[in-house]
Amino acid sequence: MVPSKEQLTKYAKLAVEKGVNIQKGQSLAINAPIEAREYVHYVVEAAYDAGAEGVHVNWSDEVLTRKSYEREPLHILEDVPEWFVEKQLSHVKKGGAILTIYAPNPDLLEGIDAERVAKAAKAKGQALNEYKKYIMNDRVQWSIVSVPTDKWAKKIFPNRDVDDAVTSLWEQIFSIVRVDQEDPIEAWKEHNKTLYSIRDYLNDKQYEALEYQSEGTNMTVKLPENHIWAGGGAVAENGAEFNPNMPTEEVYTAPHREGINGTVTNTKPLNYNGNLIDGFTLTFENGKVVDYKAEQGEETLKHLLETDEGATHIGEIALVPHSSPISQSELIFYNTLYDENASCHMALGEAYPTNVKGGEKMSQDELKEKGINTSLVHEDFMIGSADLTVYGVTKDGKKEPIIENGDWAIV
């Protein structure tokens, strides 16, 4: 299917008005692959219609990205130009919003030396560390959406020709992000209310810890004092409410970086920097990964964990019902934006400072003192399944079910 003008207009309006919620006179940076150029044209139009002033598109080309990893010497891959950093940083310092169109080829860097990829990613993470804090602290509005590309669609639907695969993926995306409804923006308002009710319930409970039990996963996660559950929309410094992820089905918080013990096994592949990691198990002691193995991509996982000290700790835990629309599609999307919203998940690395009271005003040392993890990376991996049970442990040791057999036990 070739999406109609009406469908693309609705999707662009949703991303601009409910995703980043652009404000009159505000600038917008759009990060997009060249394959998404038609959709980007609609997004730019929607941004101007909403009152944006200064809309800038940062294009990426995966063919050129792969060529750079194949041909450039390592010292060039590790050299992040100052102009590139300043371009991103100056935009957010002036209060600009960011919309990312995320649709990577899951096999883009297959066969590339994992160490080269890891070192380049670390260098970029270090160079953009200040810029990233504007996003992690919700200082500006930011949002992520996806559109089909040929390579991504064929990965999901390998037995179909390209046109059929892309058509099927468009249909899935429009359904999952509610573009197929008469008023997608109103539908998202109602969806956010559901997530807010769960978020508020968990914030009132202030559990001491969570316990996870399923085939392959048996672990206890301590929660820091004054932790904050979030989900649905967020609020930027300028007061604008926005939806960081579209789709989103999660509520999430930060665990205590030294309070995780046990073993966890992934339930969906992780697409990390153009390589897949799958069939992996992580064992934690006092919050740190002390053992790991993977059936696919173990070398890539090794380099991820070696990024810095914080990469061996967990920065986010998120709860998602197995009955979510993405899960019920029974598809593996090989795209974290979608797969993480089909499944309970965790993230190795950086925590969102906003997940602890006053965290957005704390230094890295202050966050660490509160048990909040810091790192150059933040990589979500999926652990949810139909047999997962998650208990909340109260301060007096009582265990209360939050998720039973994969679904909410509290709504």
mmCIF file of C-alpha atoms in Angstrom:
data_model
loop_
_atom_site.group_PDB
_atom_site.id
_atom_site.type_symbol
_atom_site.label_atom_id
_atom_site.label_comp_id
_atom_site.label_asym_id
_atom_site.label_seq_id
_atom_site.Cartn_x
_atom_site.Cartn_y
_atom_site.Cartn_z
ATOM 1 C CA MET A 1 0.000 0.000 0.000
ATOM 2 C CA VAL A 2 1.062 3.524 -0.706
ATOM 3 C CA PRO A 3 -0.184 5.565 2.245
ATOM 4 C CA SER A 4 -2.774 8.133 1.291
ATOM 5 C CA LYS A 5 -2.233 11.840 1.692
ATOM 6 C CA GLU A 6 -4.854 11.786 4.462
ATOM 7 C CA GLN A 7 -3.016 9.033 6.386
ATOM 8 C CA LEU A 8 0.375 10.725 6.111
ATOM 9 C CA THR A 9 -1.133 14.067 7.107
ATOM 10 C CA LYS A 10 -2.763 12.532 10.203
ATOM 11 C CA TYR A 11 0.471 10.765 11.182
ATOM 12 C CA ALA A 12 2.548 13.915 10.707
ATOM 13 C CA LYS A 13 0.061 15.996 12.695
ATOM 14 C CA LEU A 14 0.125 13.399 15.480
ATOM 15 C CA ALA A 15 3.945 13.442 15.671
ATOM 16 C CA VAL A 16 4.119 17.237 15.677
ATOM 17 C CA GLU A 17 1.163 18.113 17.911
ATOM 18 C CA LYS A 18 1.094 15.157 20.329
ATOM 19 C CA GLY A 19 4.613 13.789 19.956
ATOM 20 C CA VAL A 20 6.818 16.865 20.355
ATOM 21 C CA ASN A 21 3.896 19.268 20.853
ATOM 22 C CA ILE A 22 5.688 22.048 19.022
ATOM 23 C CA GLN A 23 4.993 25.518 20.410
ATOM 24 C CA LYS A 24 4.423 28.676 18.385
ATOM 25 C CA GLY A 25 7.756 30.264 17.521
ATOM 26 C CA GLN A 26 9.739 27.179 18.568
ATOM 27 C CA SER A 27 12.335 25.554 16.316
ATOM 28 C CA LEU A 28 12.253 21.870 15.402
ATOM 29 C CA ALA A 29 15.082 19.512 14.429
ATOM 30 C CA ILE A 30 14.045 16.380 12.534
ATOM 31 C CA ASN A 31 16.446 13.425 12.402
ATOM 32 C CA ALA A 32 15.437 11.130 9.562
ATOM 33 C CA PRO A 33 16.702 8.513 7.106
ATOM 34 C CA ILE A 34 16.511 9.526 3.460
ATOM 35 C CA GLU A 35 13.974 6.728 2.884
ATOM 36 C CA ALA A 36 11.500 8.717 4.995
ATOM 37 C CA ARG A 37 11.667 11.865 2.854
ATOM 38 C CA GLU A 38 8.001 11.759 1.748
ATOM 39 C CA TYR A 39 6.779 11.504 5.342
ATOM 40 C CA VAL A 40 9.247 14.214 6.403
ATOM 41 C CA HIS A 41 7.673 16.592 3.888
ATOM 42 C CA TYR A 42 4.325 16.143 5.652
ATOM 43 C CA VAL A 43 5.968 16.579 9.077
ATOM 44 C CA VAL A 44 7.601 19.840 8.016
ATOM 45 C CA GLU A 45 4.263 21.100 6.706
ATOM 46 C CA ALA A 46 2.537 20.113 9.958
ATOM 47 C CA ALA A 47 5.247 21.854 11.986
ATOM 48 C CA TYR A 48 4.835 25.116 10.106
ATOM 49 C CA ASP A 49 1.033 24.831 10.405
ATOM 50 C CA ALA A 50 1.467 24.491 14.175
ATOM 51 C CA GLY A 51 3.543 27.674 14.350
ATOM 52 C CA ALA A 52 7.116 26.334 14.269
ATOM 53 C CA GLU A 53 9.816 28.795 13.252
ATOM 54 C CA GLY A 54 13.029 27.223 12.044
ATOM 55 C CA VAL A 55 12.508 23.615 10.927
ATOM 56 C CA HIS A 56 15.751 21.773 10.190
ATOM 57 C CA VAL A 57 16.160 18.247 8.832
ATOM 58 C CA ASN A 58 19.242 16.142 9.571
ATOM 59 C CA TRP A 59 19.307 13.386 6.950
ATOM 60 C CA SER A 60 21.051 10.038 7.343
ATOM 61 C CA ASP A 61 21.948 7.458 4.686
ATOM 62 C CA GLU A 62 22.602 3.891 5.821
ATOM 63 C CA VAL A 63 24.541 3.001 2.679
ATOM 64 C CA LEU A 64 27.010 5.765 3.471
ATOM 65 C CA THR A 65 27.052 4.823 7.153
ATOM 66 C CA ARG A 66 28.115 1.271 6.322
ATOM 67 C CA LYS A 67 30.734 2.487 3.866
ATOM 68 C CA SER A 68 32.279 4.670 6.556
ATOM 69 C CA TYR A 69 32.595 1.676 8.912
ATOM 70 C CA GLU A 70 34.117 -0.377 6.099
ATOM 71 C CA ARG A 71 36.563 2.208 4.772
ATOM 72 C CA GLU A 72 37.434 4.817 7.391
ATOM 73 C CA PRO A 73 40.421 4.313 9.697
ATOM 74 C CA LEU A 74 39.462 3.843 13.343
ATOM 75 C CA HIS A 75 40.899 7.183 14.451
ATOM 76 C CA ILE A 76 38.490 8.942 12.069
ATOM 77 C CA LEU A 77 35.506 6.924 13.309
ATOM 78 C CA GLU A 78 36.431 7.993 16.845
ATOM 79 C CA ASP A 79 36.812 11.657 15.874
ATOM 80 C CA VAL A 80 33.440 13.377 16.313
ATOM 81 C CA PRO A 81 33.705 16.813 14.641
ATOM 82 C CA GLU A 82 33.166 19.831 16.865
ATOM 83 C CA TRP A 83 30.778 21.351 14.322
ATOM 84 C CA PHE A 84 28.562 18.252 14.551
ATOM 85 C CA VAL A 85 28.367 18.493 18.331
ATOM 86 C CA GLU A 86 27.794 22.249 18.297
ATOM 87 C CA LYS A 87 24.984 21.872 15.765
ATOM 88 C CA GLN A 88 23.036 19.565 18.087
ATOM 89 C CA LEU A 89 23.888 21.468 21.250
ATOM 90 C CA SER A 90 23.073 24.953 19.996
ATOM 91 C CA HIS A 91 19.616 23.765 18.952
ATOM 92 C CA VAL A 92 18.602 22.462 22.387
ATOM 93 C CA LYS A 93 20.287 25.331 24.240
ATOM 94 C CA LYS A 94 17.911 27.648 22.390
ATOM 95 C CA GLY A 95 14.959 25.499 23.463
ATOM 96 C CA GLY A 96 14.420 23.666 20.183
ATOM 97 C CA ALA A 97 12.381 20.447 20.030
ATOM 98 C CA ILE A 98 13.603 17.187 18.483
ATOM 99 C CA LEU A 99 11.715 14.615 16.412
ATOM 100 C CA THR A 100 13.531 11.436 15.445
ATOM 101 C CA ILE A 101 12.216 9.104 12.755
ATOM 102 C CA TYR A 102 13.713 5.766 13.775
ATOM 103 C CA ALA A 103 13.668 2.974 11.197
ATOM 104 C CA PRO A 104 17.092 1.298 11.091
ATOM 105 C CA ASN A 105 18.057 -1.751 9.081
ATOM 106 C CA PRO A 106 18.597 -4.360 11.857
ATOM 107 C CA ASP A 107 21.419 -5.974 9.873
ATOM 108 C CA LEU A 108 23.115 -2.770 8.728
ATOM 109 C CA LEU A 109 26.519 -3.459 10.303
ATOM 110 C CA GLU A 110 26.486 -7.253 10.137
ATOM 111 C CA GLY A 111 30.040 -8.460 9.517
ATOM 112 C CA ILE A 112 31.659 -5.209 10.677
ATOM 113 C CA ASP A 113 34.215 -5.616 13.470
ATOM 114 C CA ALA A 114 32.231 -5.165 16.704
ATOM 115 C CA GLU A 115 35.142 -3.335 18.325
ATOM 116 C CA ARG A 116 35.143 -0.646 15.610
ATOM 117 C CA VAL A 117 31.420 -0.120 16.077
ATOM 118 C CA ALA A 118 31.753 0.009 19.869
ATOM 119 C CA LYS A 119 34.616 2.507 19.861
ATOM 120 C CA ALA A 120 32.824 4.789 17.402
ATOM 121 C CA ALA A 121 29.632 4.634 19.482
ATOM 122 C CA LYS A 122 31.529 5.418 22.683
ATOM 123 C CA ALA A 123 33.270 8.414 21.101
ATOM 124 C CA LYS A 124 29.949 9.770 19.857
ATOM 125 C CA GLY A 125 28.364 9.198 23.267
ATOM 126 C CA GLN A 126 31.144 11.117 24.991
ATOM 127 C CA ALA A 127 30.995 13.975 22.507
ATOM 128 C CA LEU A 128 27.207 14.323 22.771
ATOM 129 C CA ASN A 129 26.996 13.797 26.533
ATOM 130 C CA GLU A 130 25.858 17.366 27.287
ATOM 131 C CA TYR A 131 23.314 17.282 24.459
ATOM 132 C CA LYS A 132 21.944 13.963 25.738
ATOM 133 C CA LYS A 133 21.266 15.473 29.155
ATOM 134 C CA TYR A 134 18.743 17.859 27.607
ATOM 135 C CA ILE A 135 16.815 14.793 26.456
ATOM 136 C CA MET A 136 17.297 12.570 29.508
ATOM 137 C CA ASN A 137 16.139 15.406 31.787
ATOM 138 C CA ASP A 138 13.182 16.402 29.552
ATOM 139 C CA ARG A 139 14.550 19.910 29.301
ATOM 140 C CA VAL A 140 13.150 20.134 25.758
ATOM 141 C CA GLN A 141 10.384 18.240 23.988
ATOM 142 C CA TRP A 142 11.541 15.185 22.082
ATOM 143 C CA SER A 143 9.764 12.319 20.402
ATOM 144 C CA ILE A 144 10.501 9.199 18.345
ATOM 145 C CA VAL A 145 8.286 7.708 15.620
ATOM 146 C CA SER A 146 8.906 5.168 12.860
ATOM 147 C CA VAL A 147 8.035 4.690 9.205
ATOM 148 C CA PRO A 148 8.690 1.613 7.041
ATOM 149 C CA THR A 149 11.851 1.190 5.023
ATOM 150 C CA ASP A 150 12.487 -1.637 2.559
ATOM 151 C CA LYS A 151 15.226 -3.345 4.610
ATOM 152 C CA TRP A 152 13.367 -3.065 7.911
ATOM 153 C CA ALA A 153 10.084 -4.323 6.423
ATOM 154 C CA LYS A 154 11.792 -7.314 4.777
ATOM 155 C CA LYS A 155 13.397 -8.252 8.102
ATOM 156 C CA ILE A 156 9.958 -8.465 9.705
ATOM 157 C CA PHE A 157 8.261 -10.132 6.718
ATOM 158 C CA PRO A 158 11.059 -12.116 5.029
ATOM 159 C CA ASN A 159 8.721 -14.291 2.922
ATOM 160 C CA ARG A 160 6.986 -11.389 1.204
ATOM 161 C CA ASP A 161 8.180 -9.226 -1.651
ATOM 162 C CA VAL A 162 9.324 -5.753 -0.735
ATOM 163 C CA ASP A 163 6.118 -3.949 -1.682
ATOM 164 C CA ASP A 164 3.941 -6.363 0.296
ATOM 165 C CA ALA A 165 6.295 -6.189 3.292
ATOM 166 C CA VAL A 166 6.231 -2.386 3.314
ATOM 167 C CA THR A 167 2.439 -2.372 2.946
ATOM 168 C CA SER A 168 2.058 -4.747 5.886
ATOM 169 C CA LEU A 169 4.369 -2.646 8.031
ATOM 170 C CA TRP A 170 2.488 0.571 7.224
ATOM 171 C CA GLU A 171 -0.737 -1.166 8.284
ATOM 172 C CA GLN A 172 0.830 -2.281 11.565
ATOM 173 C CA ILE A 173 2.263 1.153 12.345
ATOM 174 C CA PHE A 174 -0.966 3.015 11.602
ATOM 175 C CA SER A 175 -2.895 0.599 13.824
ATOM 176 C CA ILE A 176 -0.408 0.605 16.708
ATOM 177 C CA VAL A 177 -0.016 4.405 16.856
ATOM 178 C CA ARG A 178 -3.790 4.911 16.408
ATOM 179 C CA VAL A 179 -3.555 6.744 13.084
ATOM 180 C CA ASP A 180 -6.311 4.448 11.834
ATOM 181 C CA GLN A 181 -8.716 6.015 14.343
ATOM 182 C CA GLU A 182 -10.899 8.996 13.468
ATOM 183 C CA ASP A 183 -9.096 11.323 15.888
ATOM 184 C CA PRO A 184 -5.623 9.939 16.733
ATOM 185 C CA ILE A 185 -4.770 12.861 19.030
ATOM 186 C CA GLU A 186 -7.890 12.317 21.144
ATOM 187 C CA ALA A 187 -7.178 8.565 21.195
ATOM 188 C CA TRP A 188 -3.697 9.286 22.548
ATOM 189 C CA LYS A 189 -5.114 11.509 25.270
ATOM 190 C CA GLU A 190 -7.265 8.595 26.449
ATOM 191 C CA HIS A 191 -4.331 6.171 26.214
ATOM 192 C CA ASN A 192 -2.157 8.477 28.311
ATOM 193 C CA LYS A 193 -4.859 8.568 30.996
ATOM 194 C CA THR A 194 -4.619 4.774 31.319
ATOM 195 C CA LEU A 195 -0.847 4.914 31.728
ATOM 196 C CA TYR A 196 -1.136 7.786 34.203
ATOM 197 C CA SER A 197 -3.484 5.773 36.425
ATOM 198 C CA ILE A 198 -0.973 2.909 36.642
ATOM 199 C CA ARG A 199 1.911 5.338 37.146
ATOM 200 C CA ASP A 200 0.052 7.073 39.985
ATOM 201 C CA TYR A 201 -0.800 3.737 41.654
ATOM 202 C CA LEU A 202 2.856 2.678 41.686
ATOM 203 C CA ASN A 203 4.051 6.076 42.874
ATOM 204 C CA ASP A 204 1.625 5.919 45.795
ATOM 205 C CA LYS A 205 2.853 2.424 46.700
ATOM 206 C CA GLN A 206 6.578 3.326 46.775
ATOM 207 C CA TYR A 207 7.563 -0.323 46.804
ATOM 208 C CA GLU A 208 10.866 -1.263 48.411
ATOM 209 C CA ALA A 209 11.669 -3.702 45.611
ATOM 210 C CA LEU A 210 10.294 -5.707 42.696
ATOM 211 C CA GLU A 211 10.629 -9.451 42.180
ATOM 212 C CA TYR A 212 10.621 -10.928 38.663
ATOM 213 C CA GLN A 213 9.805 -14.584 37.997
ATOM 214 C CA SER A 214 9.500 -16.386 34.664
ATOM 215 C CA GLU A 215 11.268 -19.065 32.678
ATOM 216 C CA GLY A 216 14.855 -17.843 32.424
ATOM 217 C CA THR A 217 14.361 -14.868 34.758
ATOM 218 C CA ASN A 218 14.564 -14.841 38.542
ATOM 219 C CA MET A 219 15.677 -11.580 40.036
ATOM 220 C CA THR A 220 15.098 -8.983 42.730
ATOM 221 C CA VAL A 221 15.289 -5.270 41.950
ATOM 222 C CA LYS A 222 15.652 -2.754 44.787
ATOM 223 C CA LEU A 223 14.029 0.625 44.188
ATOM 224 C CA PRO A 224 15.667 3.847 45.414
ATOM 225 C CA GLU A 225 14.054 6.056 48.013
ATOM 226 C CA ASN A 226 11.699 8.646 46.472
ATOM 227 C CA HIS A 227 11.723 6.935 43.097
ATOM 228 C CA ILE A 228 9.247 8.204 40.500
ATOM 229 C CA TRP A 229 7.330 6.093 38.002
ATOM 230 C CA ALA A 230 6.650 7.765 34.653
ATOM 231 C CA GLY A 231 4.727 6.801 31.544
ATOM 232 C CA GLY A 232 2.693 8.265 28.711
ATOM 233 C CA GLY A 233 3.463 11.942 28.371
ATOM 234 C CA ALA A 234 6.178 14.084 29.933
ATOM 235 C CA VAL A 235 6.507 17.824 30.589
ATOM 236 C CA ALA A 236 9.393 19.947 29.293
ATOM 237 C CA GLU A 237 10.932 22.955 31.036
ATOM 238 C CA ASN A 238 8.738 25.279 28.964
ATOM 239 C CA GLY A 239 5.614 23.565 30.352
ATOM 240 C CA ALA A 240 4.710 21.764 27.124
ATOM 241 C CA GLU A 241 3.411 18.205 27.578
ATOM 242 C CA PHE A 242 4.791 15.796 24.977
ATOM 243 C CA ASN A 243 4.919 12.058 24.208
ATOM 244 C CA PRO A 244 8.554 10.918 23.984
ATOM 245 C CA ASN A 245 7.748 7.572 22.339
ATOM 246 C CA MET A 246 5.041 6.811 19.834
ATOM 247 C CA PRO A 247 4.061 4.039 20.386
ATOM 248 C CA THR A 248 4.323 3.669 24.152
ATOM 249 C CA GLU A 249 2.711 1.099 26.427
ATOM 250 C CA GLU A 250 5.108 1.316 29.387
ATOM 251 C CA VAL A 251 5.419 2.740 32.847
ATOM 252 C CA TYR A 252 9.006 2.958 34.019
ATOM 253 C CA THR A 253 11.339 4.019 36.786
ATOM 254 C CA ALA A 254 14.986 3.776 37.813
ATOM 255 C CA PRO A 255 16.199 0.909 40.023
ATOM 256 C CA HIS A 256 18.870 1.271 42.668
ATOM 257 C CA ARG A 257 22.086 0.768 40.712
ATOM 258 C CA GLU A 258 23.510 -1.569 43.366
ATOM 259 C CA GLY A 259 20.269 -3.361 44.224
ATOM 260 C CA ILE A 260 19.783 -5.931 41.442
ATOM 261 C CA ASN A 261 20.462 -9.603 42.103
ATOM 262 C CA GLY A 262 19.649 -12.665 40.035
ATOM 263 C CA THR A 263 19.442 -13.708 36.398
ATOM 264 C CA VAL A 264 17.469 -12.256 33.498
ATOM 265 C CA THR A 265 16.992 -13.655 29.980
ATOM 266 C CA ASN A 266 15.922 -11.674 26.932
ATOM 267 C CA THR A 267 12.690 -12.566 25.142
ATOM 268 C CA LYS A 268 13.166 -10.538 21.941
ATOM 269 C CA PRO A 269 16.276 -9.711 19.879
ATOM 270 C CA LEU A 270 18.124 -6.479 20.634
ATOM 271 C CA ASN A 271 19.147 -4.379 17.633
ATOM 272 C CA TYR A 272 22.243 -2.563 18.878
ATOM 273 C CA ASN A 273 24.105 -0.292 16.468
ATOM 274 C CA GLY A 274 23.139 -2.319 13.414
ATOM 275 C CA ASN A 275 23.875 -5.740 14.926
ATOM 276 C CA LEU A 276 21.505 -8.195 16.576
ATOM 277 C CA ILE A 277 22.068 -9.634 20.056
ATOM 278 C CA ASP A 278 19.825 -12.559 20.941
ATOM 279 C CA GLY A 279 19.507 -15.569 23.237
ATOM 280 C CA PHE A 280 21.353 -13.738 25.991
ATOM 281 C CA THR A 281 21.367 -14.070 29.762
ATOM 282 C CA LEU A 282 22.752 -11.578 32.276
ATOM 283 C CA THR A 283 23.603 -12.434 35.879
ATOM 284 C CA PHE A 284 23.686 -9.630 38.434
ATOM 285 C CA GLU A 285 25.269 -9.347 41.872
ATOM 286 C CA ASN A 286 24.742 -6.141 43.842
ATOM 287 C CA GLY A 287 23.572 -4.390 40.697
ATOM 288 C CA LYS A 288 26.477 -5.325 38.431
ATOM 289 C CA VAL A 289 26.618 -7.791 35.544
ATOM 290 C CA VAL A 290 29.033 -10.478 36.733
ATOM 291 C CA ASP A 291 28.353 -13.039 33.992
ATOM 292 C CA TYR A 292 26.759 -13.054 30.560
ATOM 293 C CA LYS A 293 26.314 -15.235 27.496
ATOM 294 C CA ALA A 294 24.581 -14.841 24.149
ATOM 295 C CA GLU A 295 23.704 -17.218 21.332
ATOM 296 C CA GLN A 296 24.020 -14.385 18.796
ATOM 297 C CA GLY A 297 26.082 -11.205 19.010
ATOM 298 C CA GLU A 298 28.027 -12.078 22.157
ATOM 299 C CA GLU A 299 30.995 -9.995 21.016
ATOM 300 C CA THR A 300 28.691 -7.018 20.456
ATOM 301 C CA LEU A 301 27.179 -7.537 23.913
ATOM 302 C CA LYS A 302 30.679 -7.692 25.403
ATOM 303 C CA HIS A 303 31.606 -4.319 23.904
ATOM 304 C CA LEU A 304 28.313 -2.795 25.037
ATOM 305 C CA LEU A 305 29.015 -3.861 28.620
ATOM 306 C CA GLU A 306 32.566 -2.530 28.383
ATOM 307 C CA THR A 307 31.492 0.973 27.279
ATOM 308 C CA ASP A 308 31.994 2.287 30.814
ATOM 309 C CA GLU A 309 31.413 1.273 34.427
ATOM 310 C CA GLY A 310 27.750 2.279 34.286
ATOM 311 C CA ALA A 311 27.045 0.043 31.280
ATOM 312 C CA THR A 312 27.178 -3.024 33.550
ATOM 313 C CA HIS A 313 24.353 -1.639 35.703
ATOM 314 C CA ILE A 314 20.654 -1.121 35.014
ATOM 315 C CA GLY A 315 19.291 2.403 34.553
ATOM 316 C CA GLU A 316 15.648 1.686 33.762
ATOM 317 C CA ILE A 317 13.008 -0.913 34.536
ATOM 318 C CA ALA A 318 9.760 -0.775 32.580
ATOM 319 C CA LEU A 319 6.504 -2.649 32.926
ATOM 320 C CA VAL A 320 4.440 -3.468 29.821
ATOM 321 C CA PRO A 321 1.451 -5.835 29.647
ATOM 322 C CA HIS A 322 1.755 -8.877 27.390
ATOM 323 C CA SER A 323 -1.678 -7.889 26.025
ATOM 324 C CA SER A 324 -0.319 -4.652 24.511
ATOM 325 C CA PRO A 325 -1.292 -4.131 20.834
ATOM 326 C CA ILE A 326 2.328 -4.590 19.757
ATOM 327 C CA SER A 327 2.641 -7.876 21.596
ATOM 328 C CA GLN A 328 -0.676 -9.090 20.213
ATOM 329 C CA SER A 329 0.577 -8.482 16.660
ATOM 330 C CA GLU A 330 2.849 -11.495 17.356
ATOM 331 C CA LEU A 331 5.571 -9.813 15.328
ATOM 332 C CA ILE A 332 9.198 -9.213 16.207
ATOM 333 C CA PHE A 333 9.950 -5.724 14.936
ATOM 334 C CA TYR A 334 13.756 -5.730 15.432
ATOM 335 C CA ASN A 335 13.229 -2.092 16.419
ATOM 336 C CA THR A 336 13.508 -1.192 20.102
ATOM 337 C CA LEU A 337 10.856 1.540 19.875
ATOM 338 C CA TYR A 338 8.317 -1.141 18.990
ATOM 339 C CA ASP A 339 9.665 -4.254 20.687
ATOM 340 C CA GLU A 340 10.145 -2.542 24.048
ATOM 341 C CA ASN A 341 6.472 -1.599 24.007
ATOM 342 C CA ALA A 342 5.473 -5.210 23.492
ATOM 343 C CA SER A 343 7.345 -6.427 26.526
ATOM 344 C CA CYS A 344 8.539 -5.610 30.013
ATOM 345 C CA HIS A 345 12.109 -4.442 29.617
ATOM 346 C CA MET A 346 15.195 -3.039 31.287
ATOM 347 C CA ALA A 347 17.941 -0.749 30.086
ATOM 348 C CA LEU A 348 21.641 -1.147 30.583
ATOM 349 C CA GLY A 349 23.328 2.148 31.388
ATOM 350 C CA GLU A 350 22.029 5.653 31.987
ATOM 351 C CA ALA A 351 18.955 6.253 34.135
ATOM 352 C CA TYR A 352 16.519 9.083 33.551
ATOM 353 C CA PRO A 353 17.302 11.562 36.364
ATOM 354 C CA THR A 354 13.601 12.474 36.378
ATOM 355 C CA ASN A 355 12.881 9.018 37.869
ATOM 356 C CA VAL A 356 13.948 10.180 41.331
ATOM 357 C CA LYS A 357 12.647 13.184 43.213
ATOM 358 C CA GLY A 358 14.743 16.257 42.353
ATOM 359 C CA GLY A 359 17.021 14.201 40.090
ATOM 360 C CA GLU A 360 16.906 16.638 37.180
ATOM 361 C CA LYS A 361 18.810 19.162 39.356
ATOM 362 C CA MET A 362 21.429 16.710 40.666
ATOM 363 C CA SER A 363 25.008 16.265 39.518
ATOM 364 C CA GLN A 364 26.239 12.838 38.419
ATOM 365 C CA ASP A 365 27.862 12.295 41.809
ATOM 366 C CA GLU A 366 24.646 13.242 43.596
ATOM 367 C CA LEU A 367 22.626 10.883 41.398
ATOM 368 C CA LYS A 368 25.033 8.035 42.077
ATOM 369 C CA GLU A 369 24.782 8.700 45.801
ATOM 370 C CA LYS A 370 21.001 8.264 45.497
ATOM 371 C CA GLY A 371 21.533 4.961 43.664
ATOM 372 C CA ILE A 372 20.750 6.357 40.197
ATOM 373 C CA ASN A 373 22.990 4.982 37.440
ATOM 374 C CA THR A 374 24.963 7.118 34.988
ATOM 375 C CA SER A 375 26.562 5.965 31.750
ATOM 376 C CA LEU A 376 27.264 6.947 28.153
ATOM 377 C CA VAL A 377 24.753 4.323 26.973
ATOM 378 C CA HIS A 378 21.082 3.569 27.522
ATOM 379 C CA GLU A 379 20.106 0.309 25.816
ATOM 380 C CA ASP A 380 16.719 -1.292 26.389
ATOM 381 C CA PHE A 381 16.355 -5.075 26.179
ATOM 382 C CA MET A 382 13.152 -7.067 26.374
ATOM 383 C CA ILE A 383 12.382 -9.589 29.131
ATOM 384 C CA GLY A 384 8.556 -9.783 29.148
ATOM 385 C CA SER A 385 6.574 -12.924 28.341
ATOM 386 C CA ALA A 386 3.199 -14.552 28.902
ATOM 387 C CA ASP A 387 4.546 -16.343 31.975
ATOM 388 C CA LEU A 388 6.177 -13.332 33.661
ATOM 389 C CA THR A 389 5.067 -12.393 37.161
ATOM 390 C CA VAL A 390 6.252 -9.207 38.865
ATOM 391 C CA TYR A 391 5.660 -8.622 42.565
ATOM 392 C CA GLY A 392 5.953 -5.353 44.449
ATOM 393 C CA VAL A 393 7.623 -5.788 47.833
ATOM 394 C CA THR A 394 6.405 -3.378 50.503
ATOM 395 C CA LYS A 395 8.621 -1.903 53.211
ATOM 396 C CA ASP A 396 7.285 -4.479 55.688
ATOM 397 C CA GLY A 397 8.151 -7.344 53.318
ATOM 398 C CA LYS A 398 4.689 -8.070 51.933
ATOM 399 C CA LYS A 399 4.580 -9.198 48.282
ATOM 400 C CA GLU A 400 1.813 -7.825 46.059
ATOM 401 C CA PRO A 401 1.302 -8.869 42.416
ATOM 402 C CA ILE A 402 1.705 -6.104 39.847
ATOM 403 C CA ILE A 403 1.885 -8.328 36.769
ATOM 404 C CA GLU A 404 0.586 -11.899 36.684
ATOM 405 C CA ASN A 405 1.004 -14.203 33.676
ATOM 406 C CA GLY A 406 2.270 -11.252 31.679
ATOM 407 C CA ASP A 407 -0.608 -8.852 32.325
ATOM 408 C CA TRP A 408 -1.594 -6.194 34.836
ATOM 409 C CA ALA A 409 -2.838 -7.464 38.180
ATOM 410 C CA ILE A 410 -3.598 -3.931 39.416
ATOM 411 C CA VAL A 411 -6.174 -2.642 36.876
#
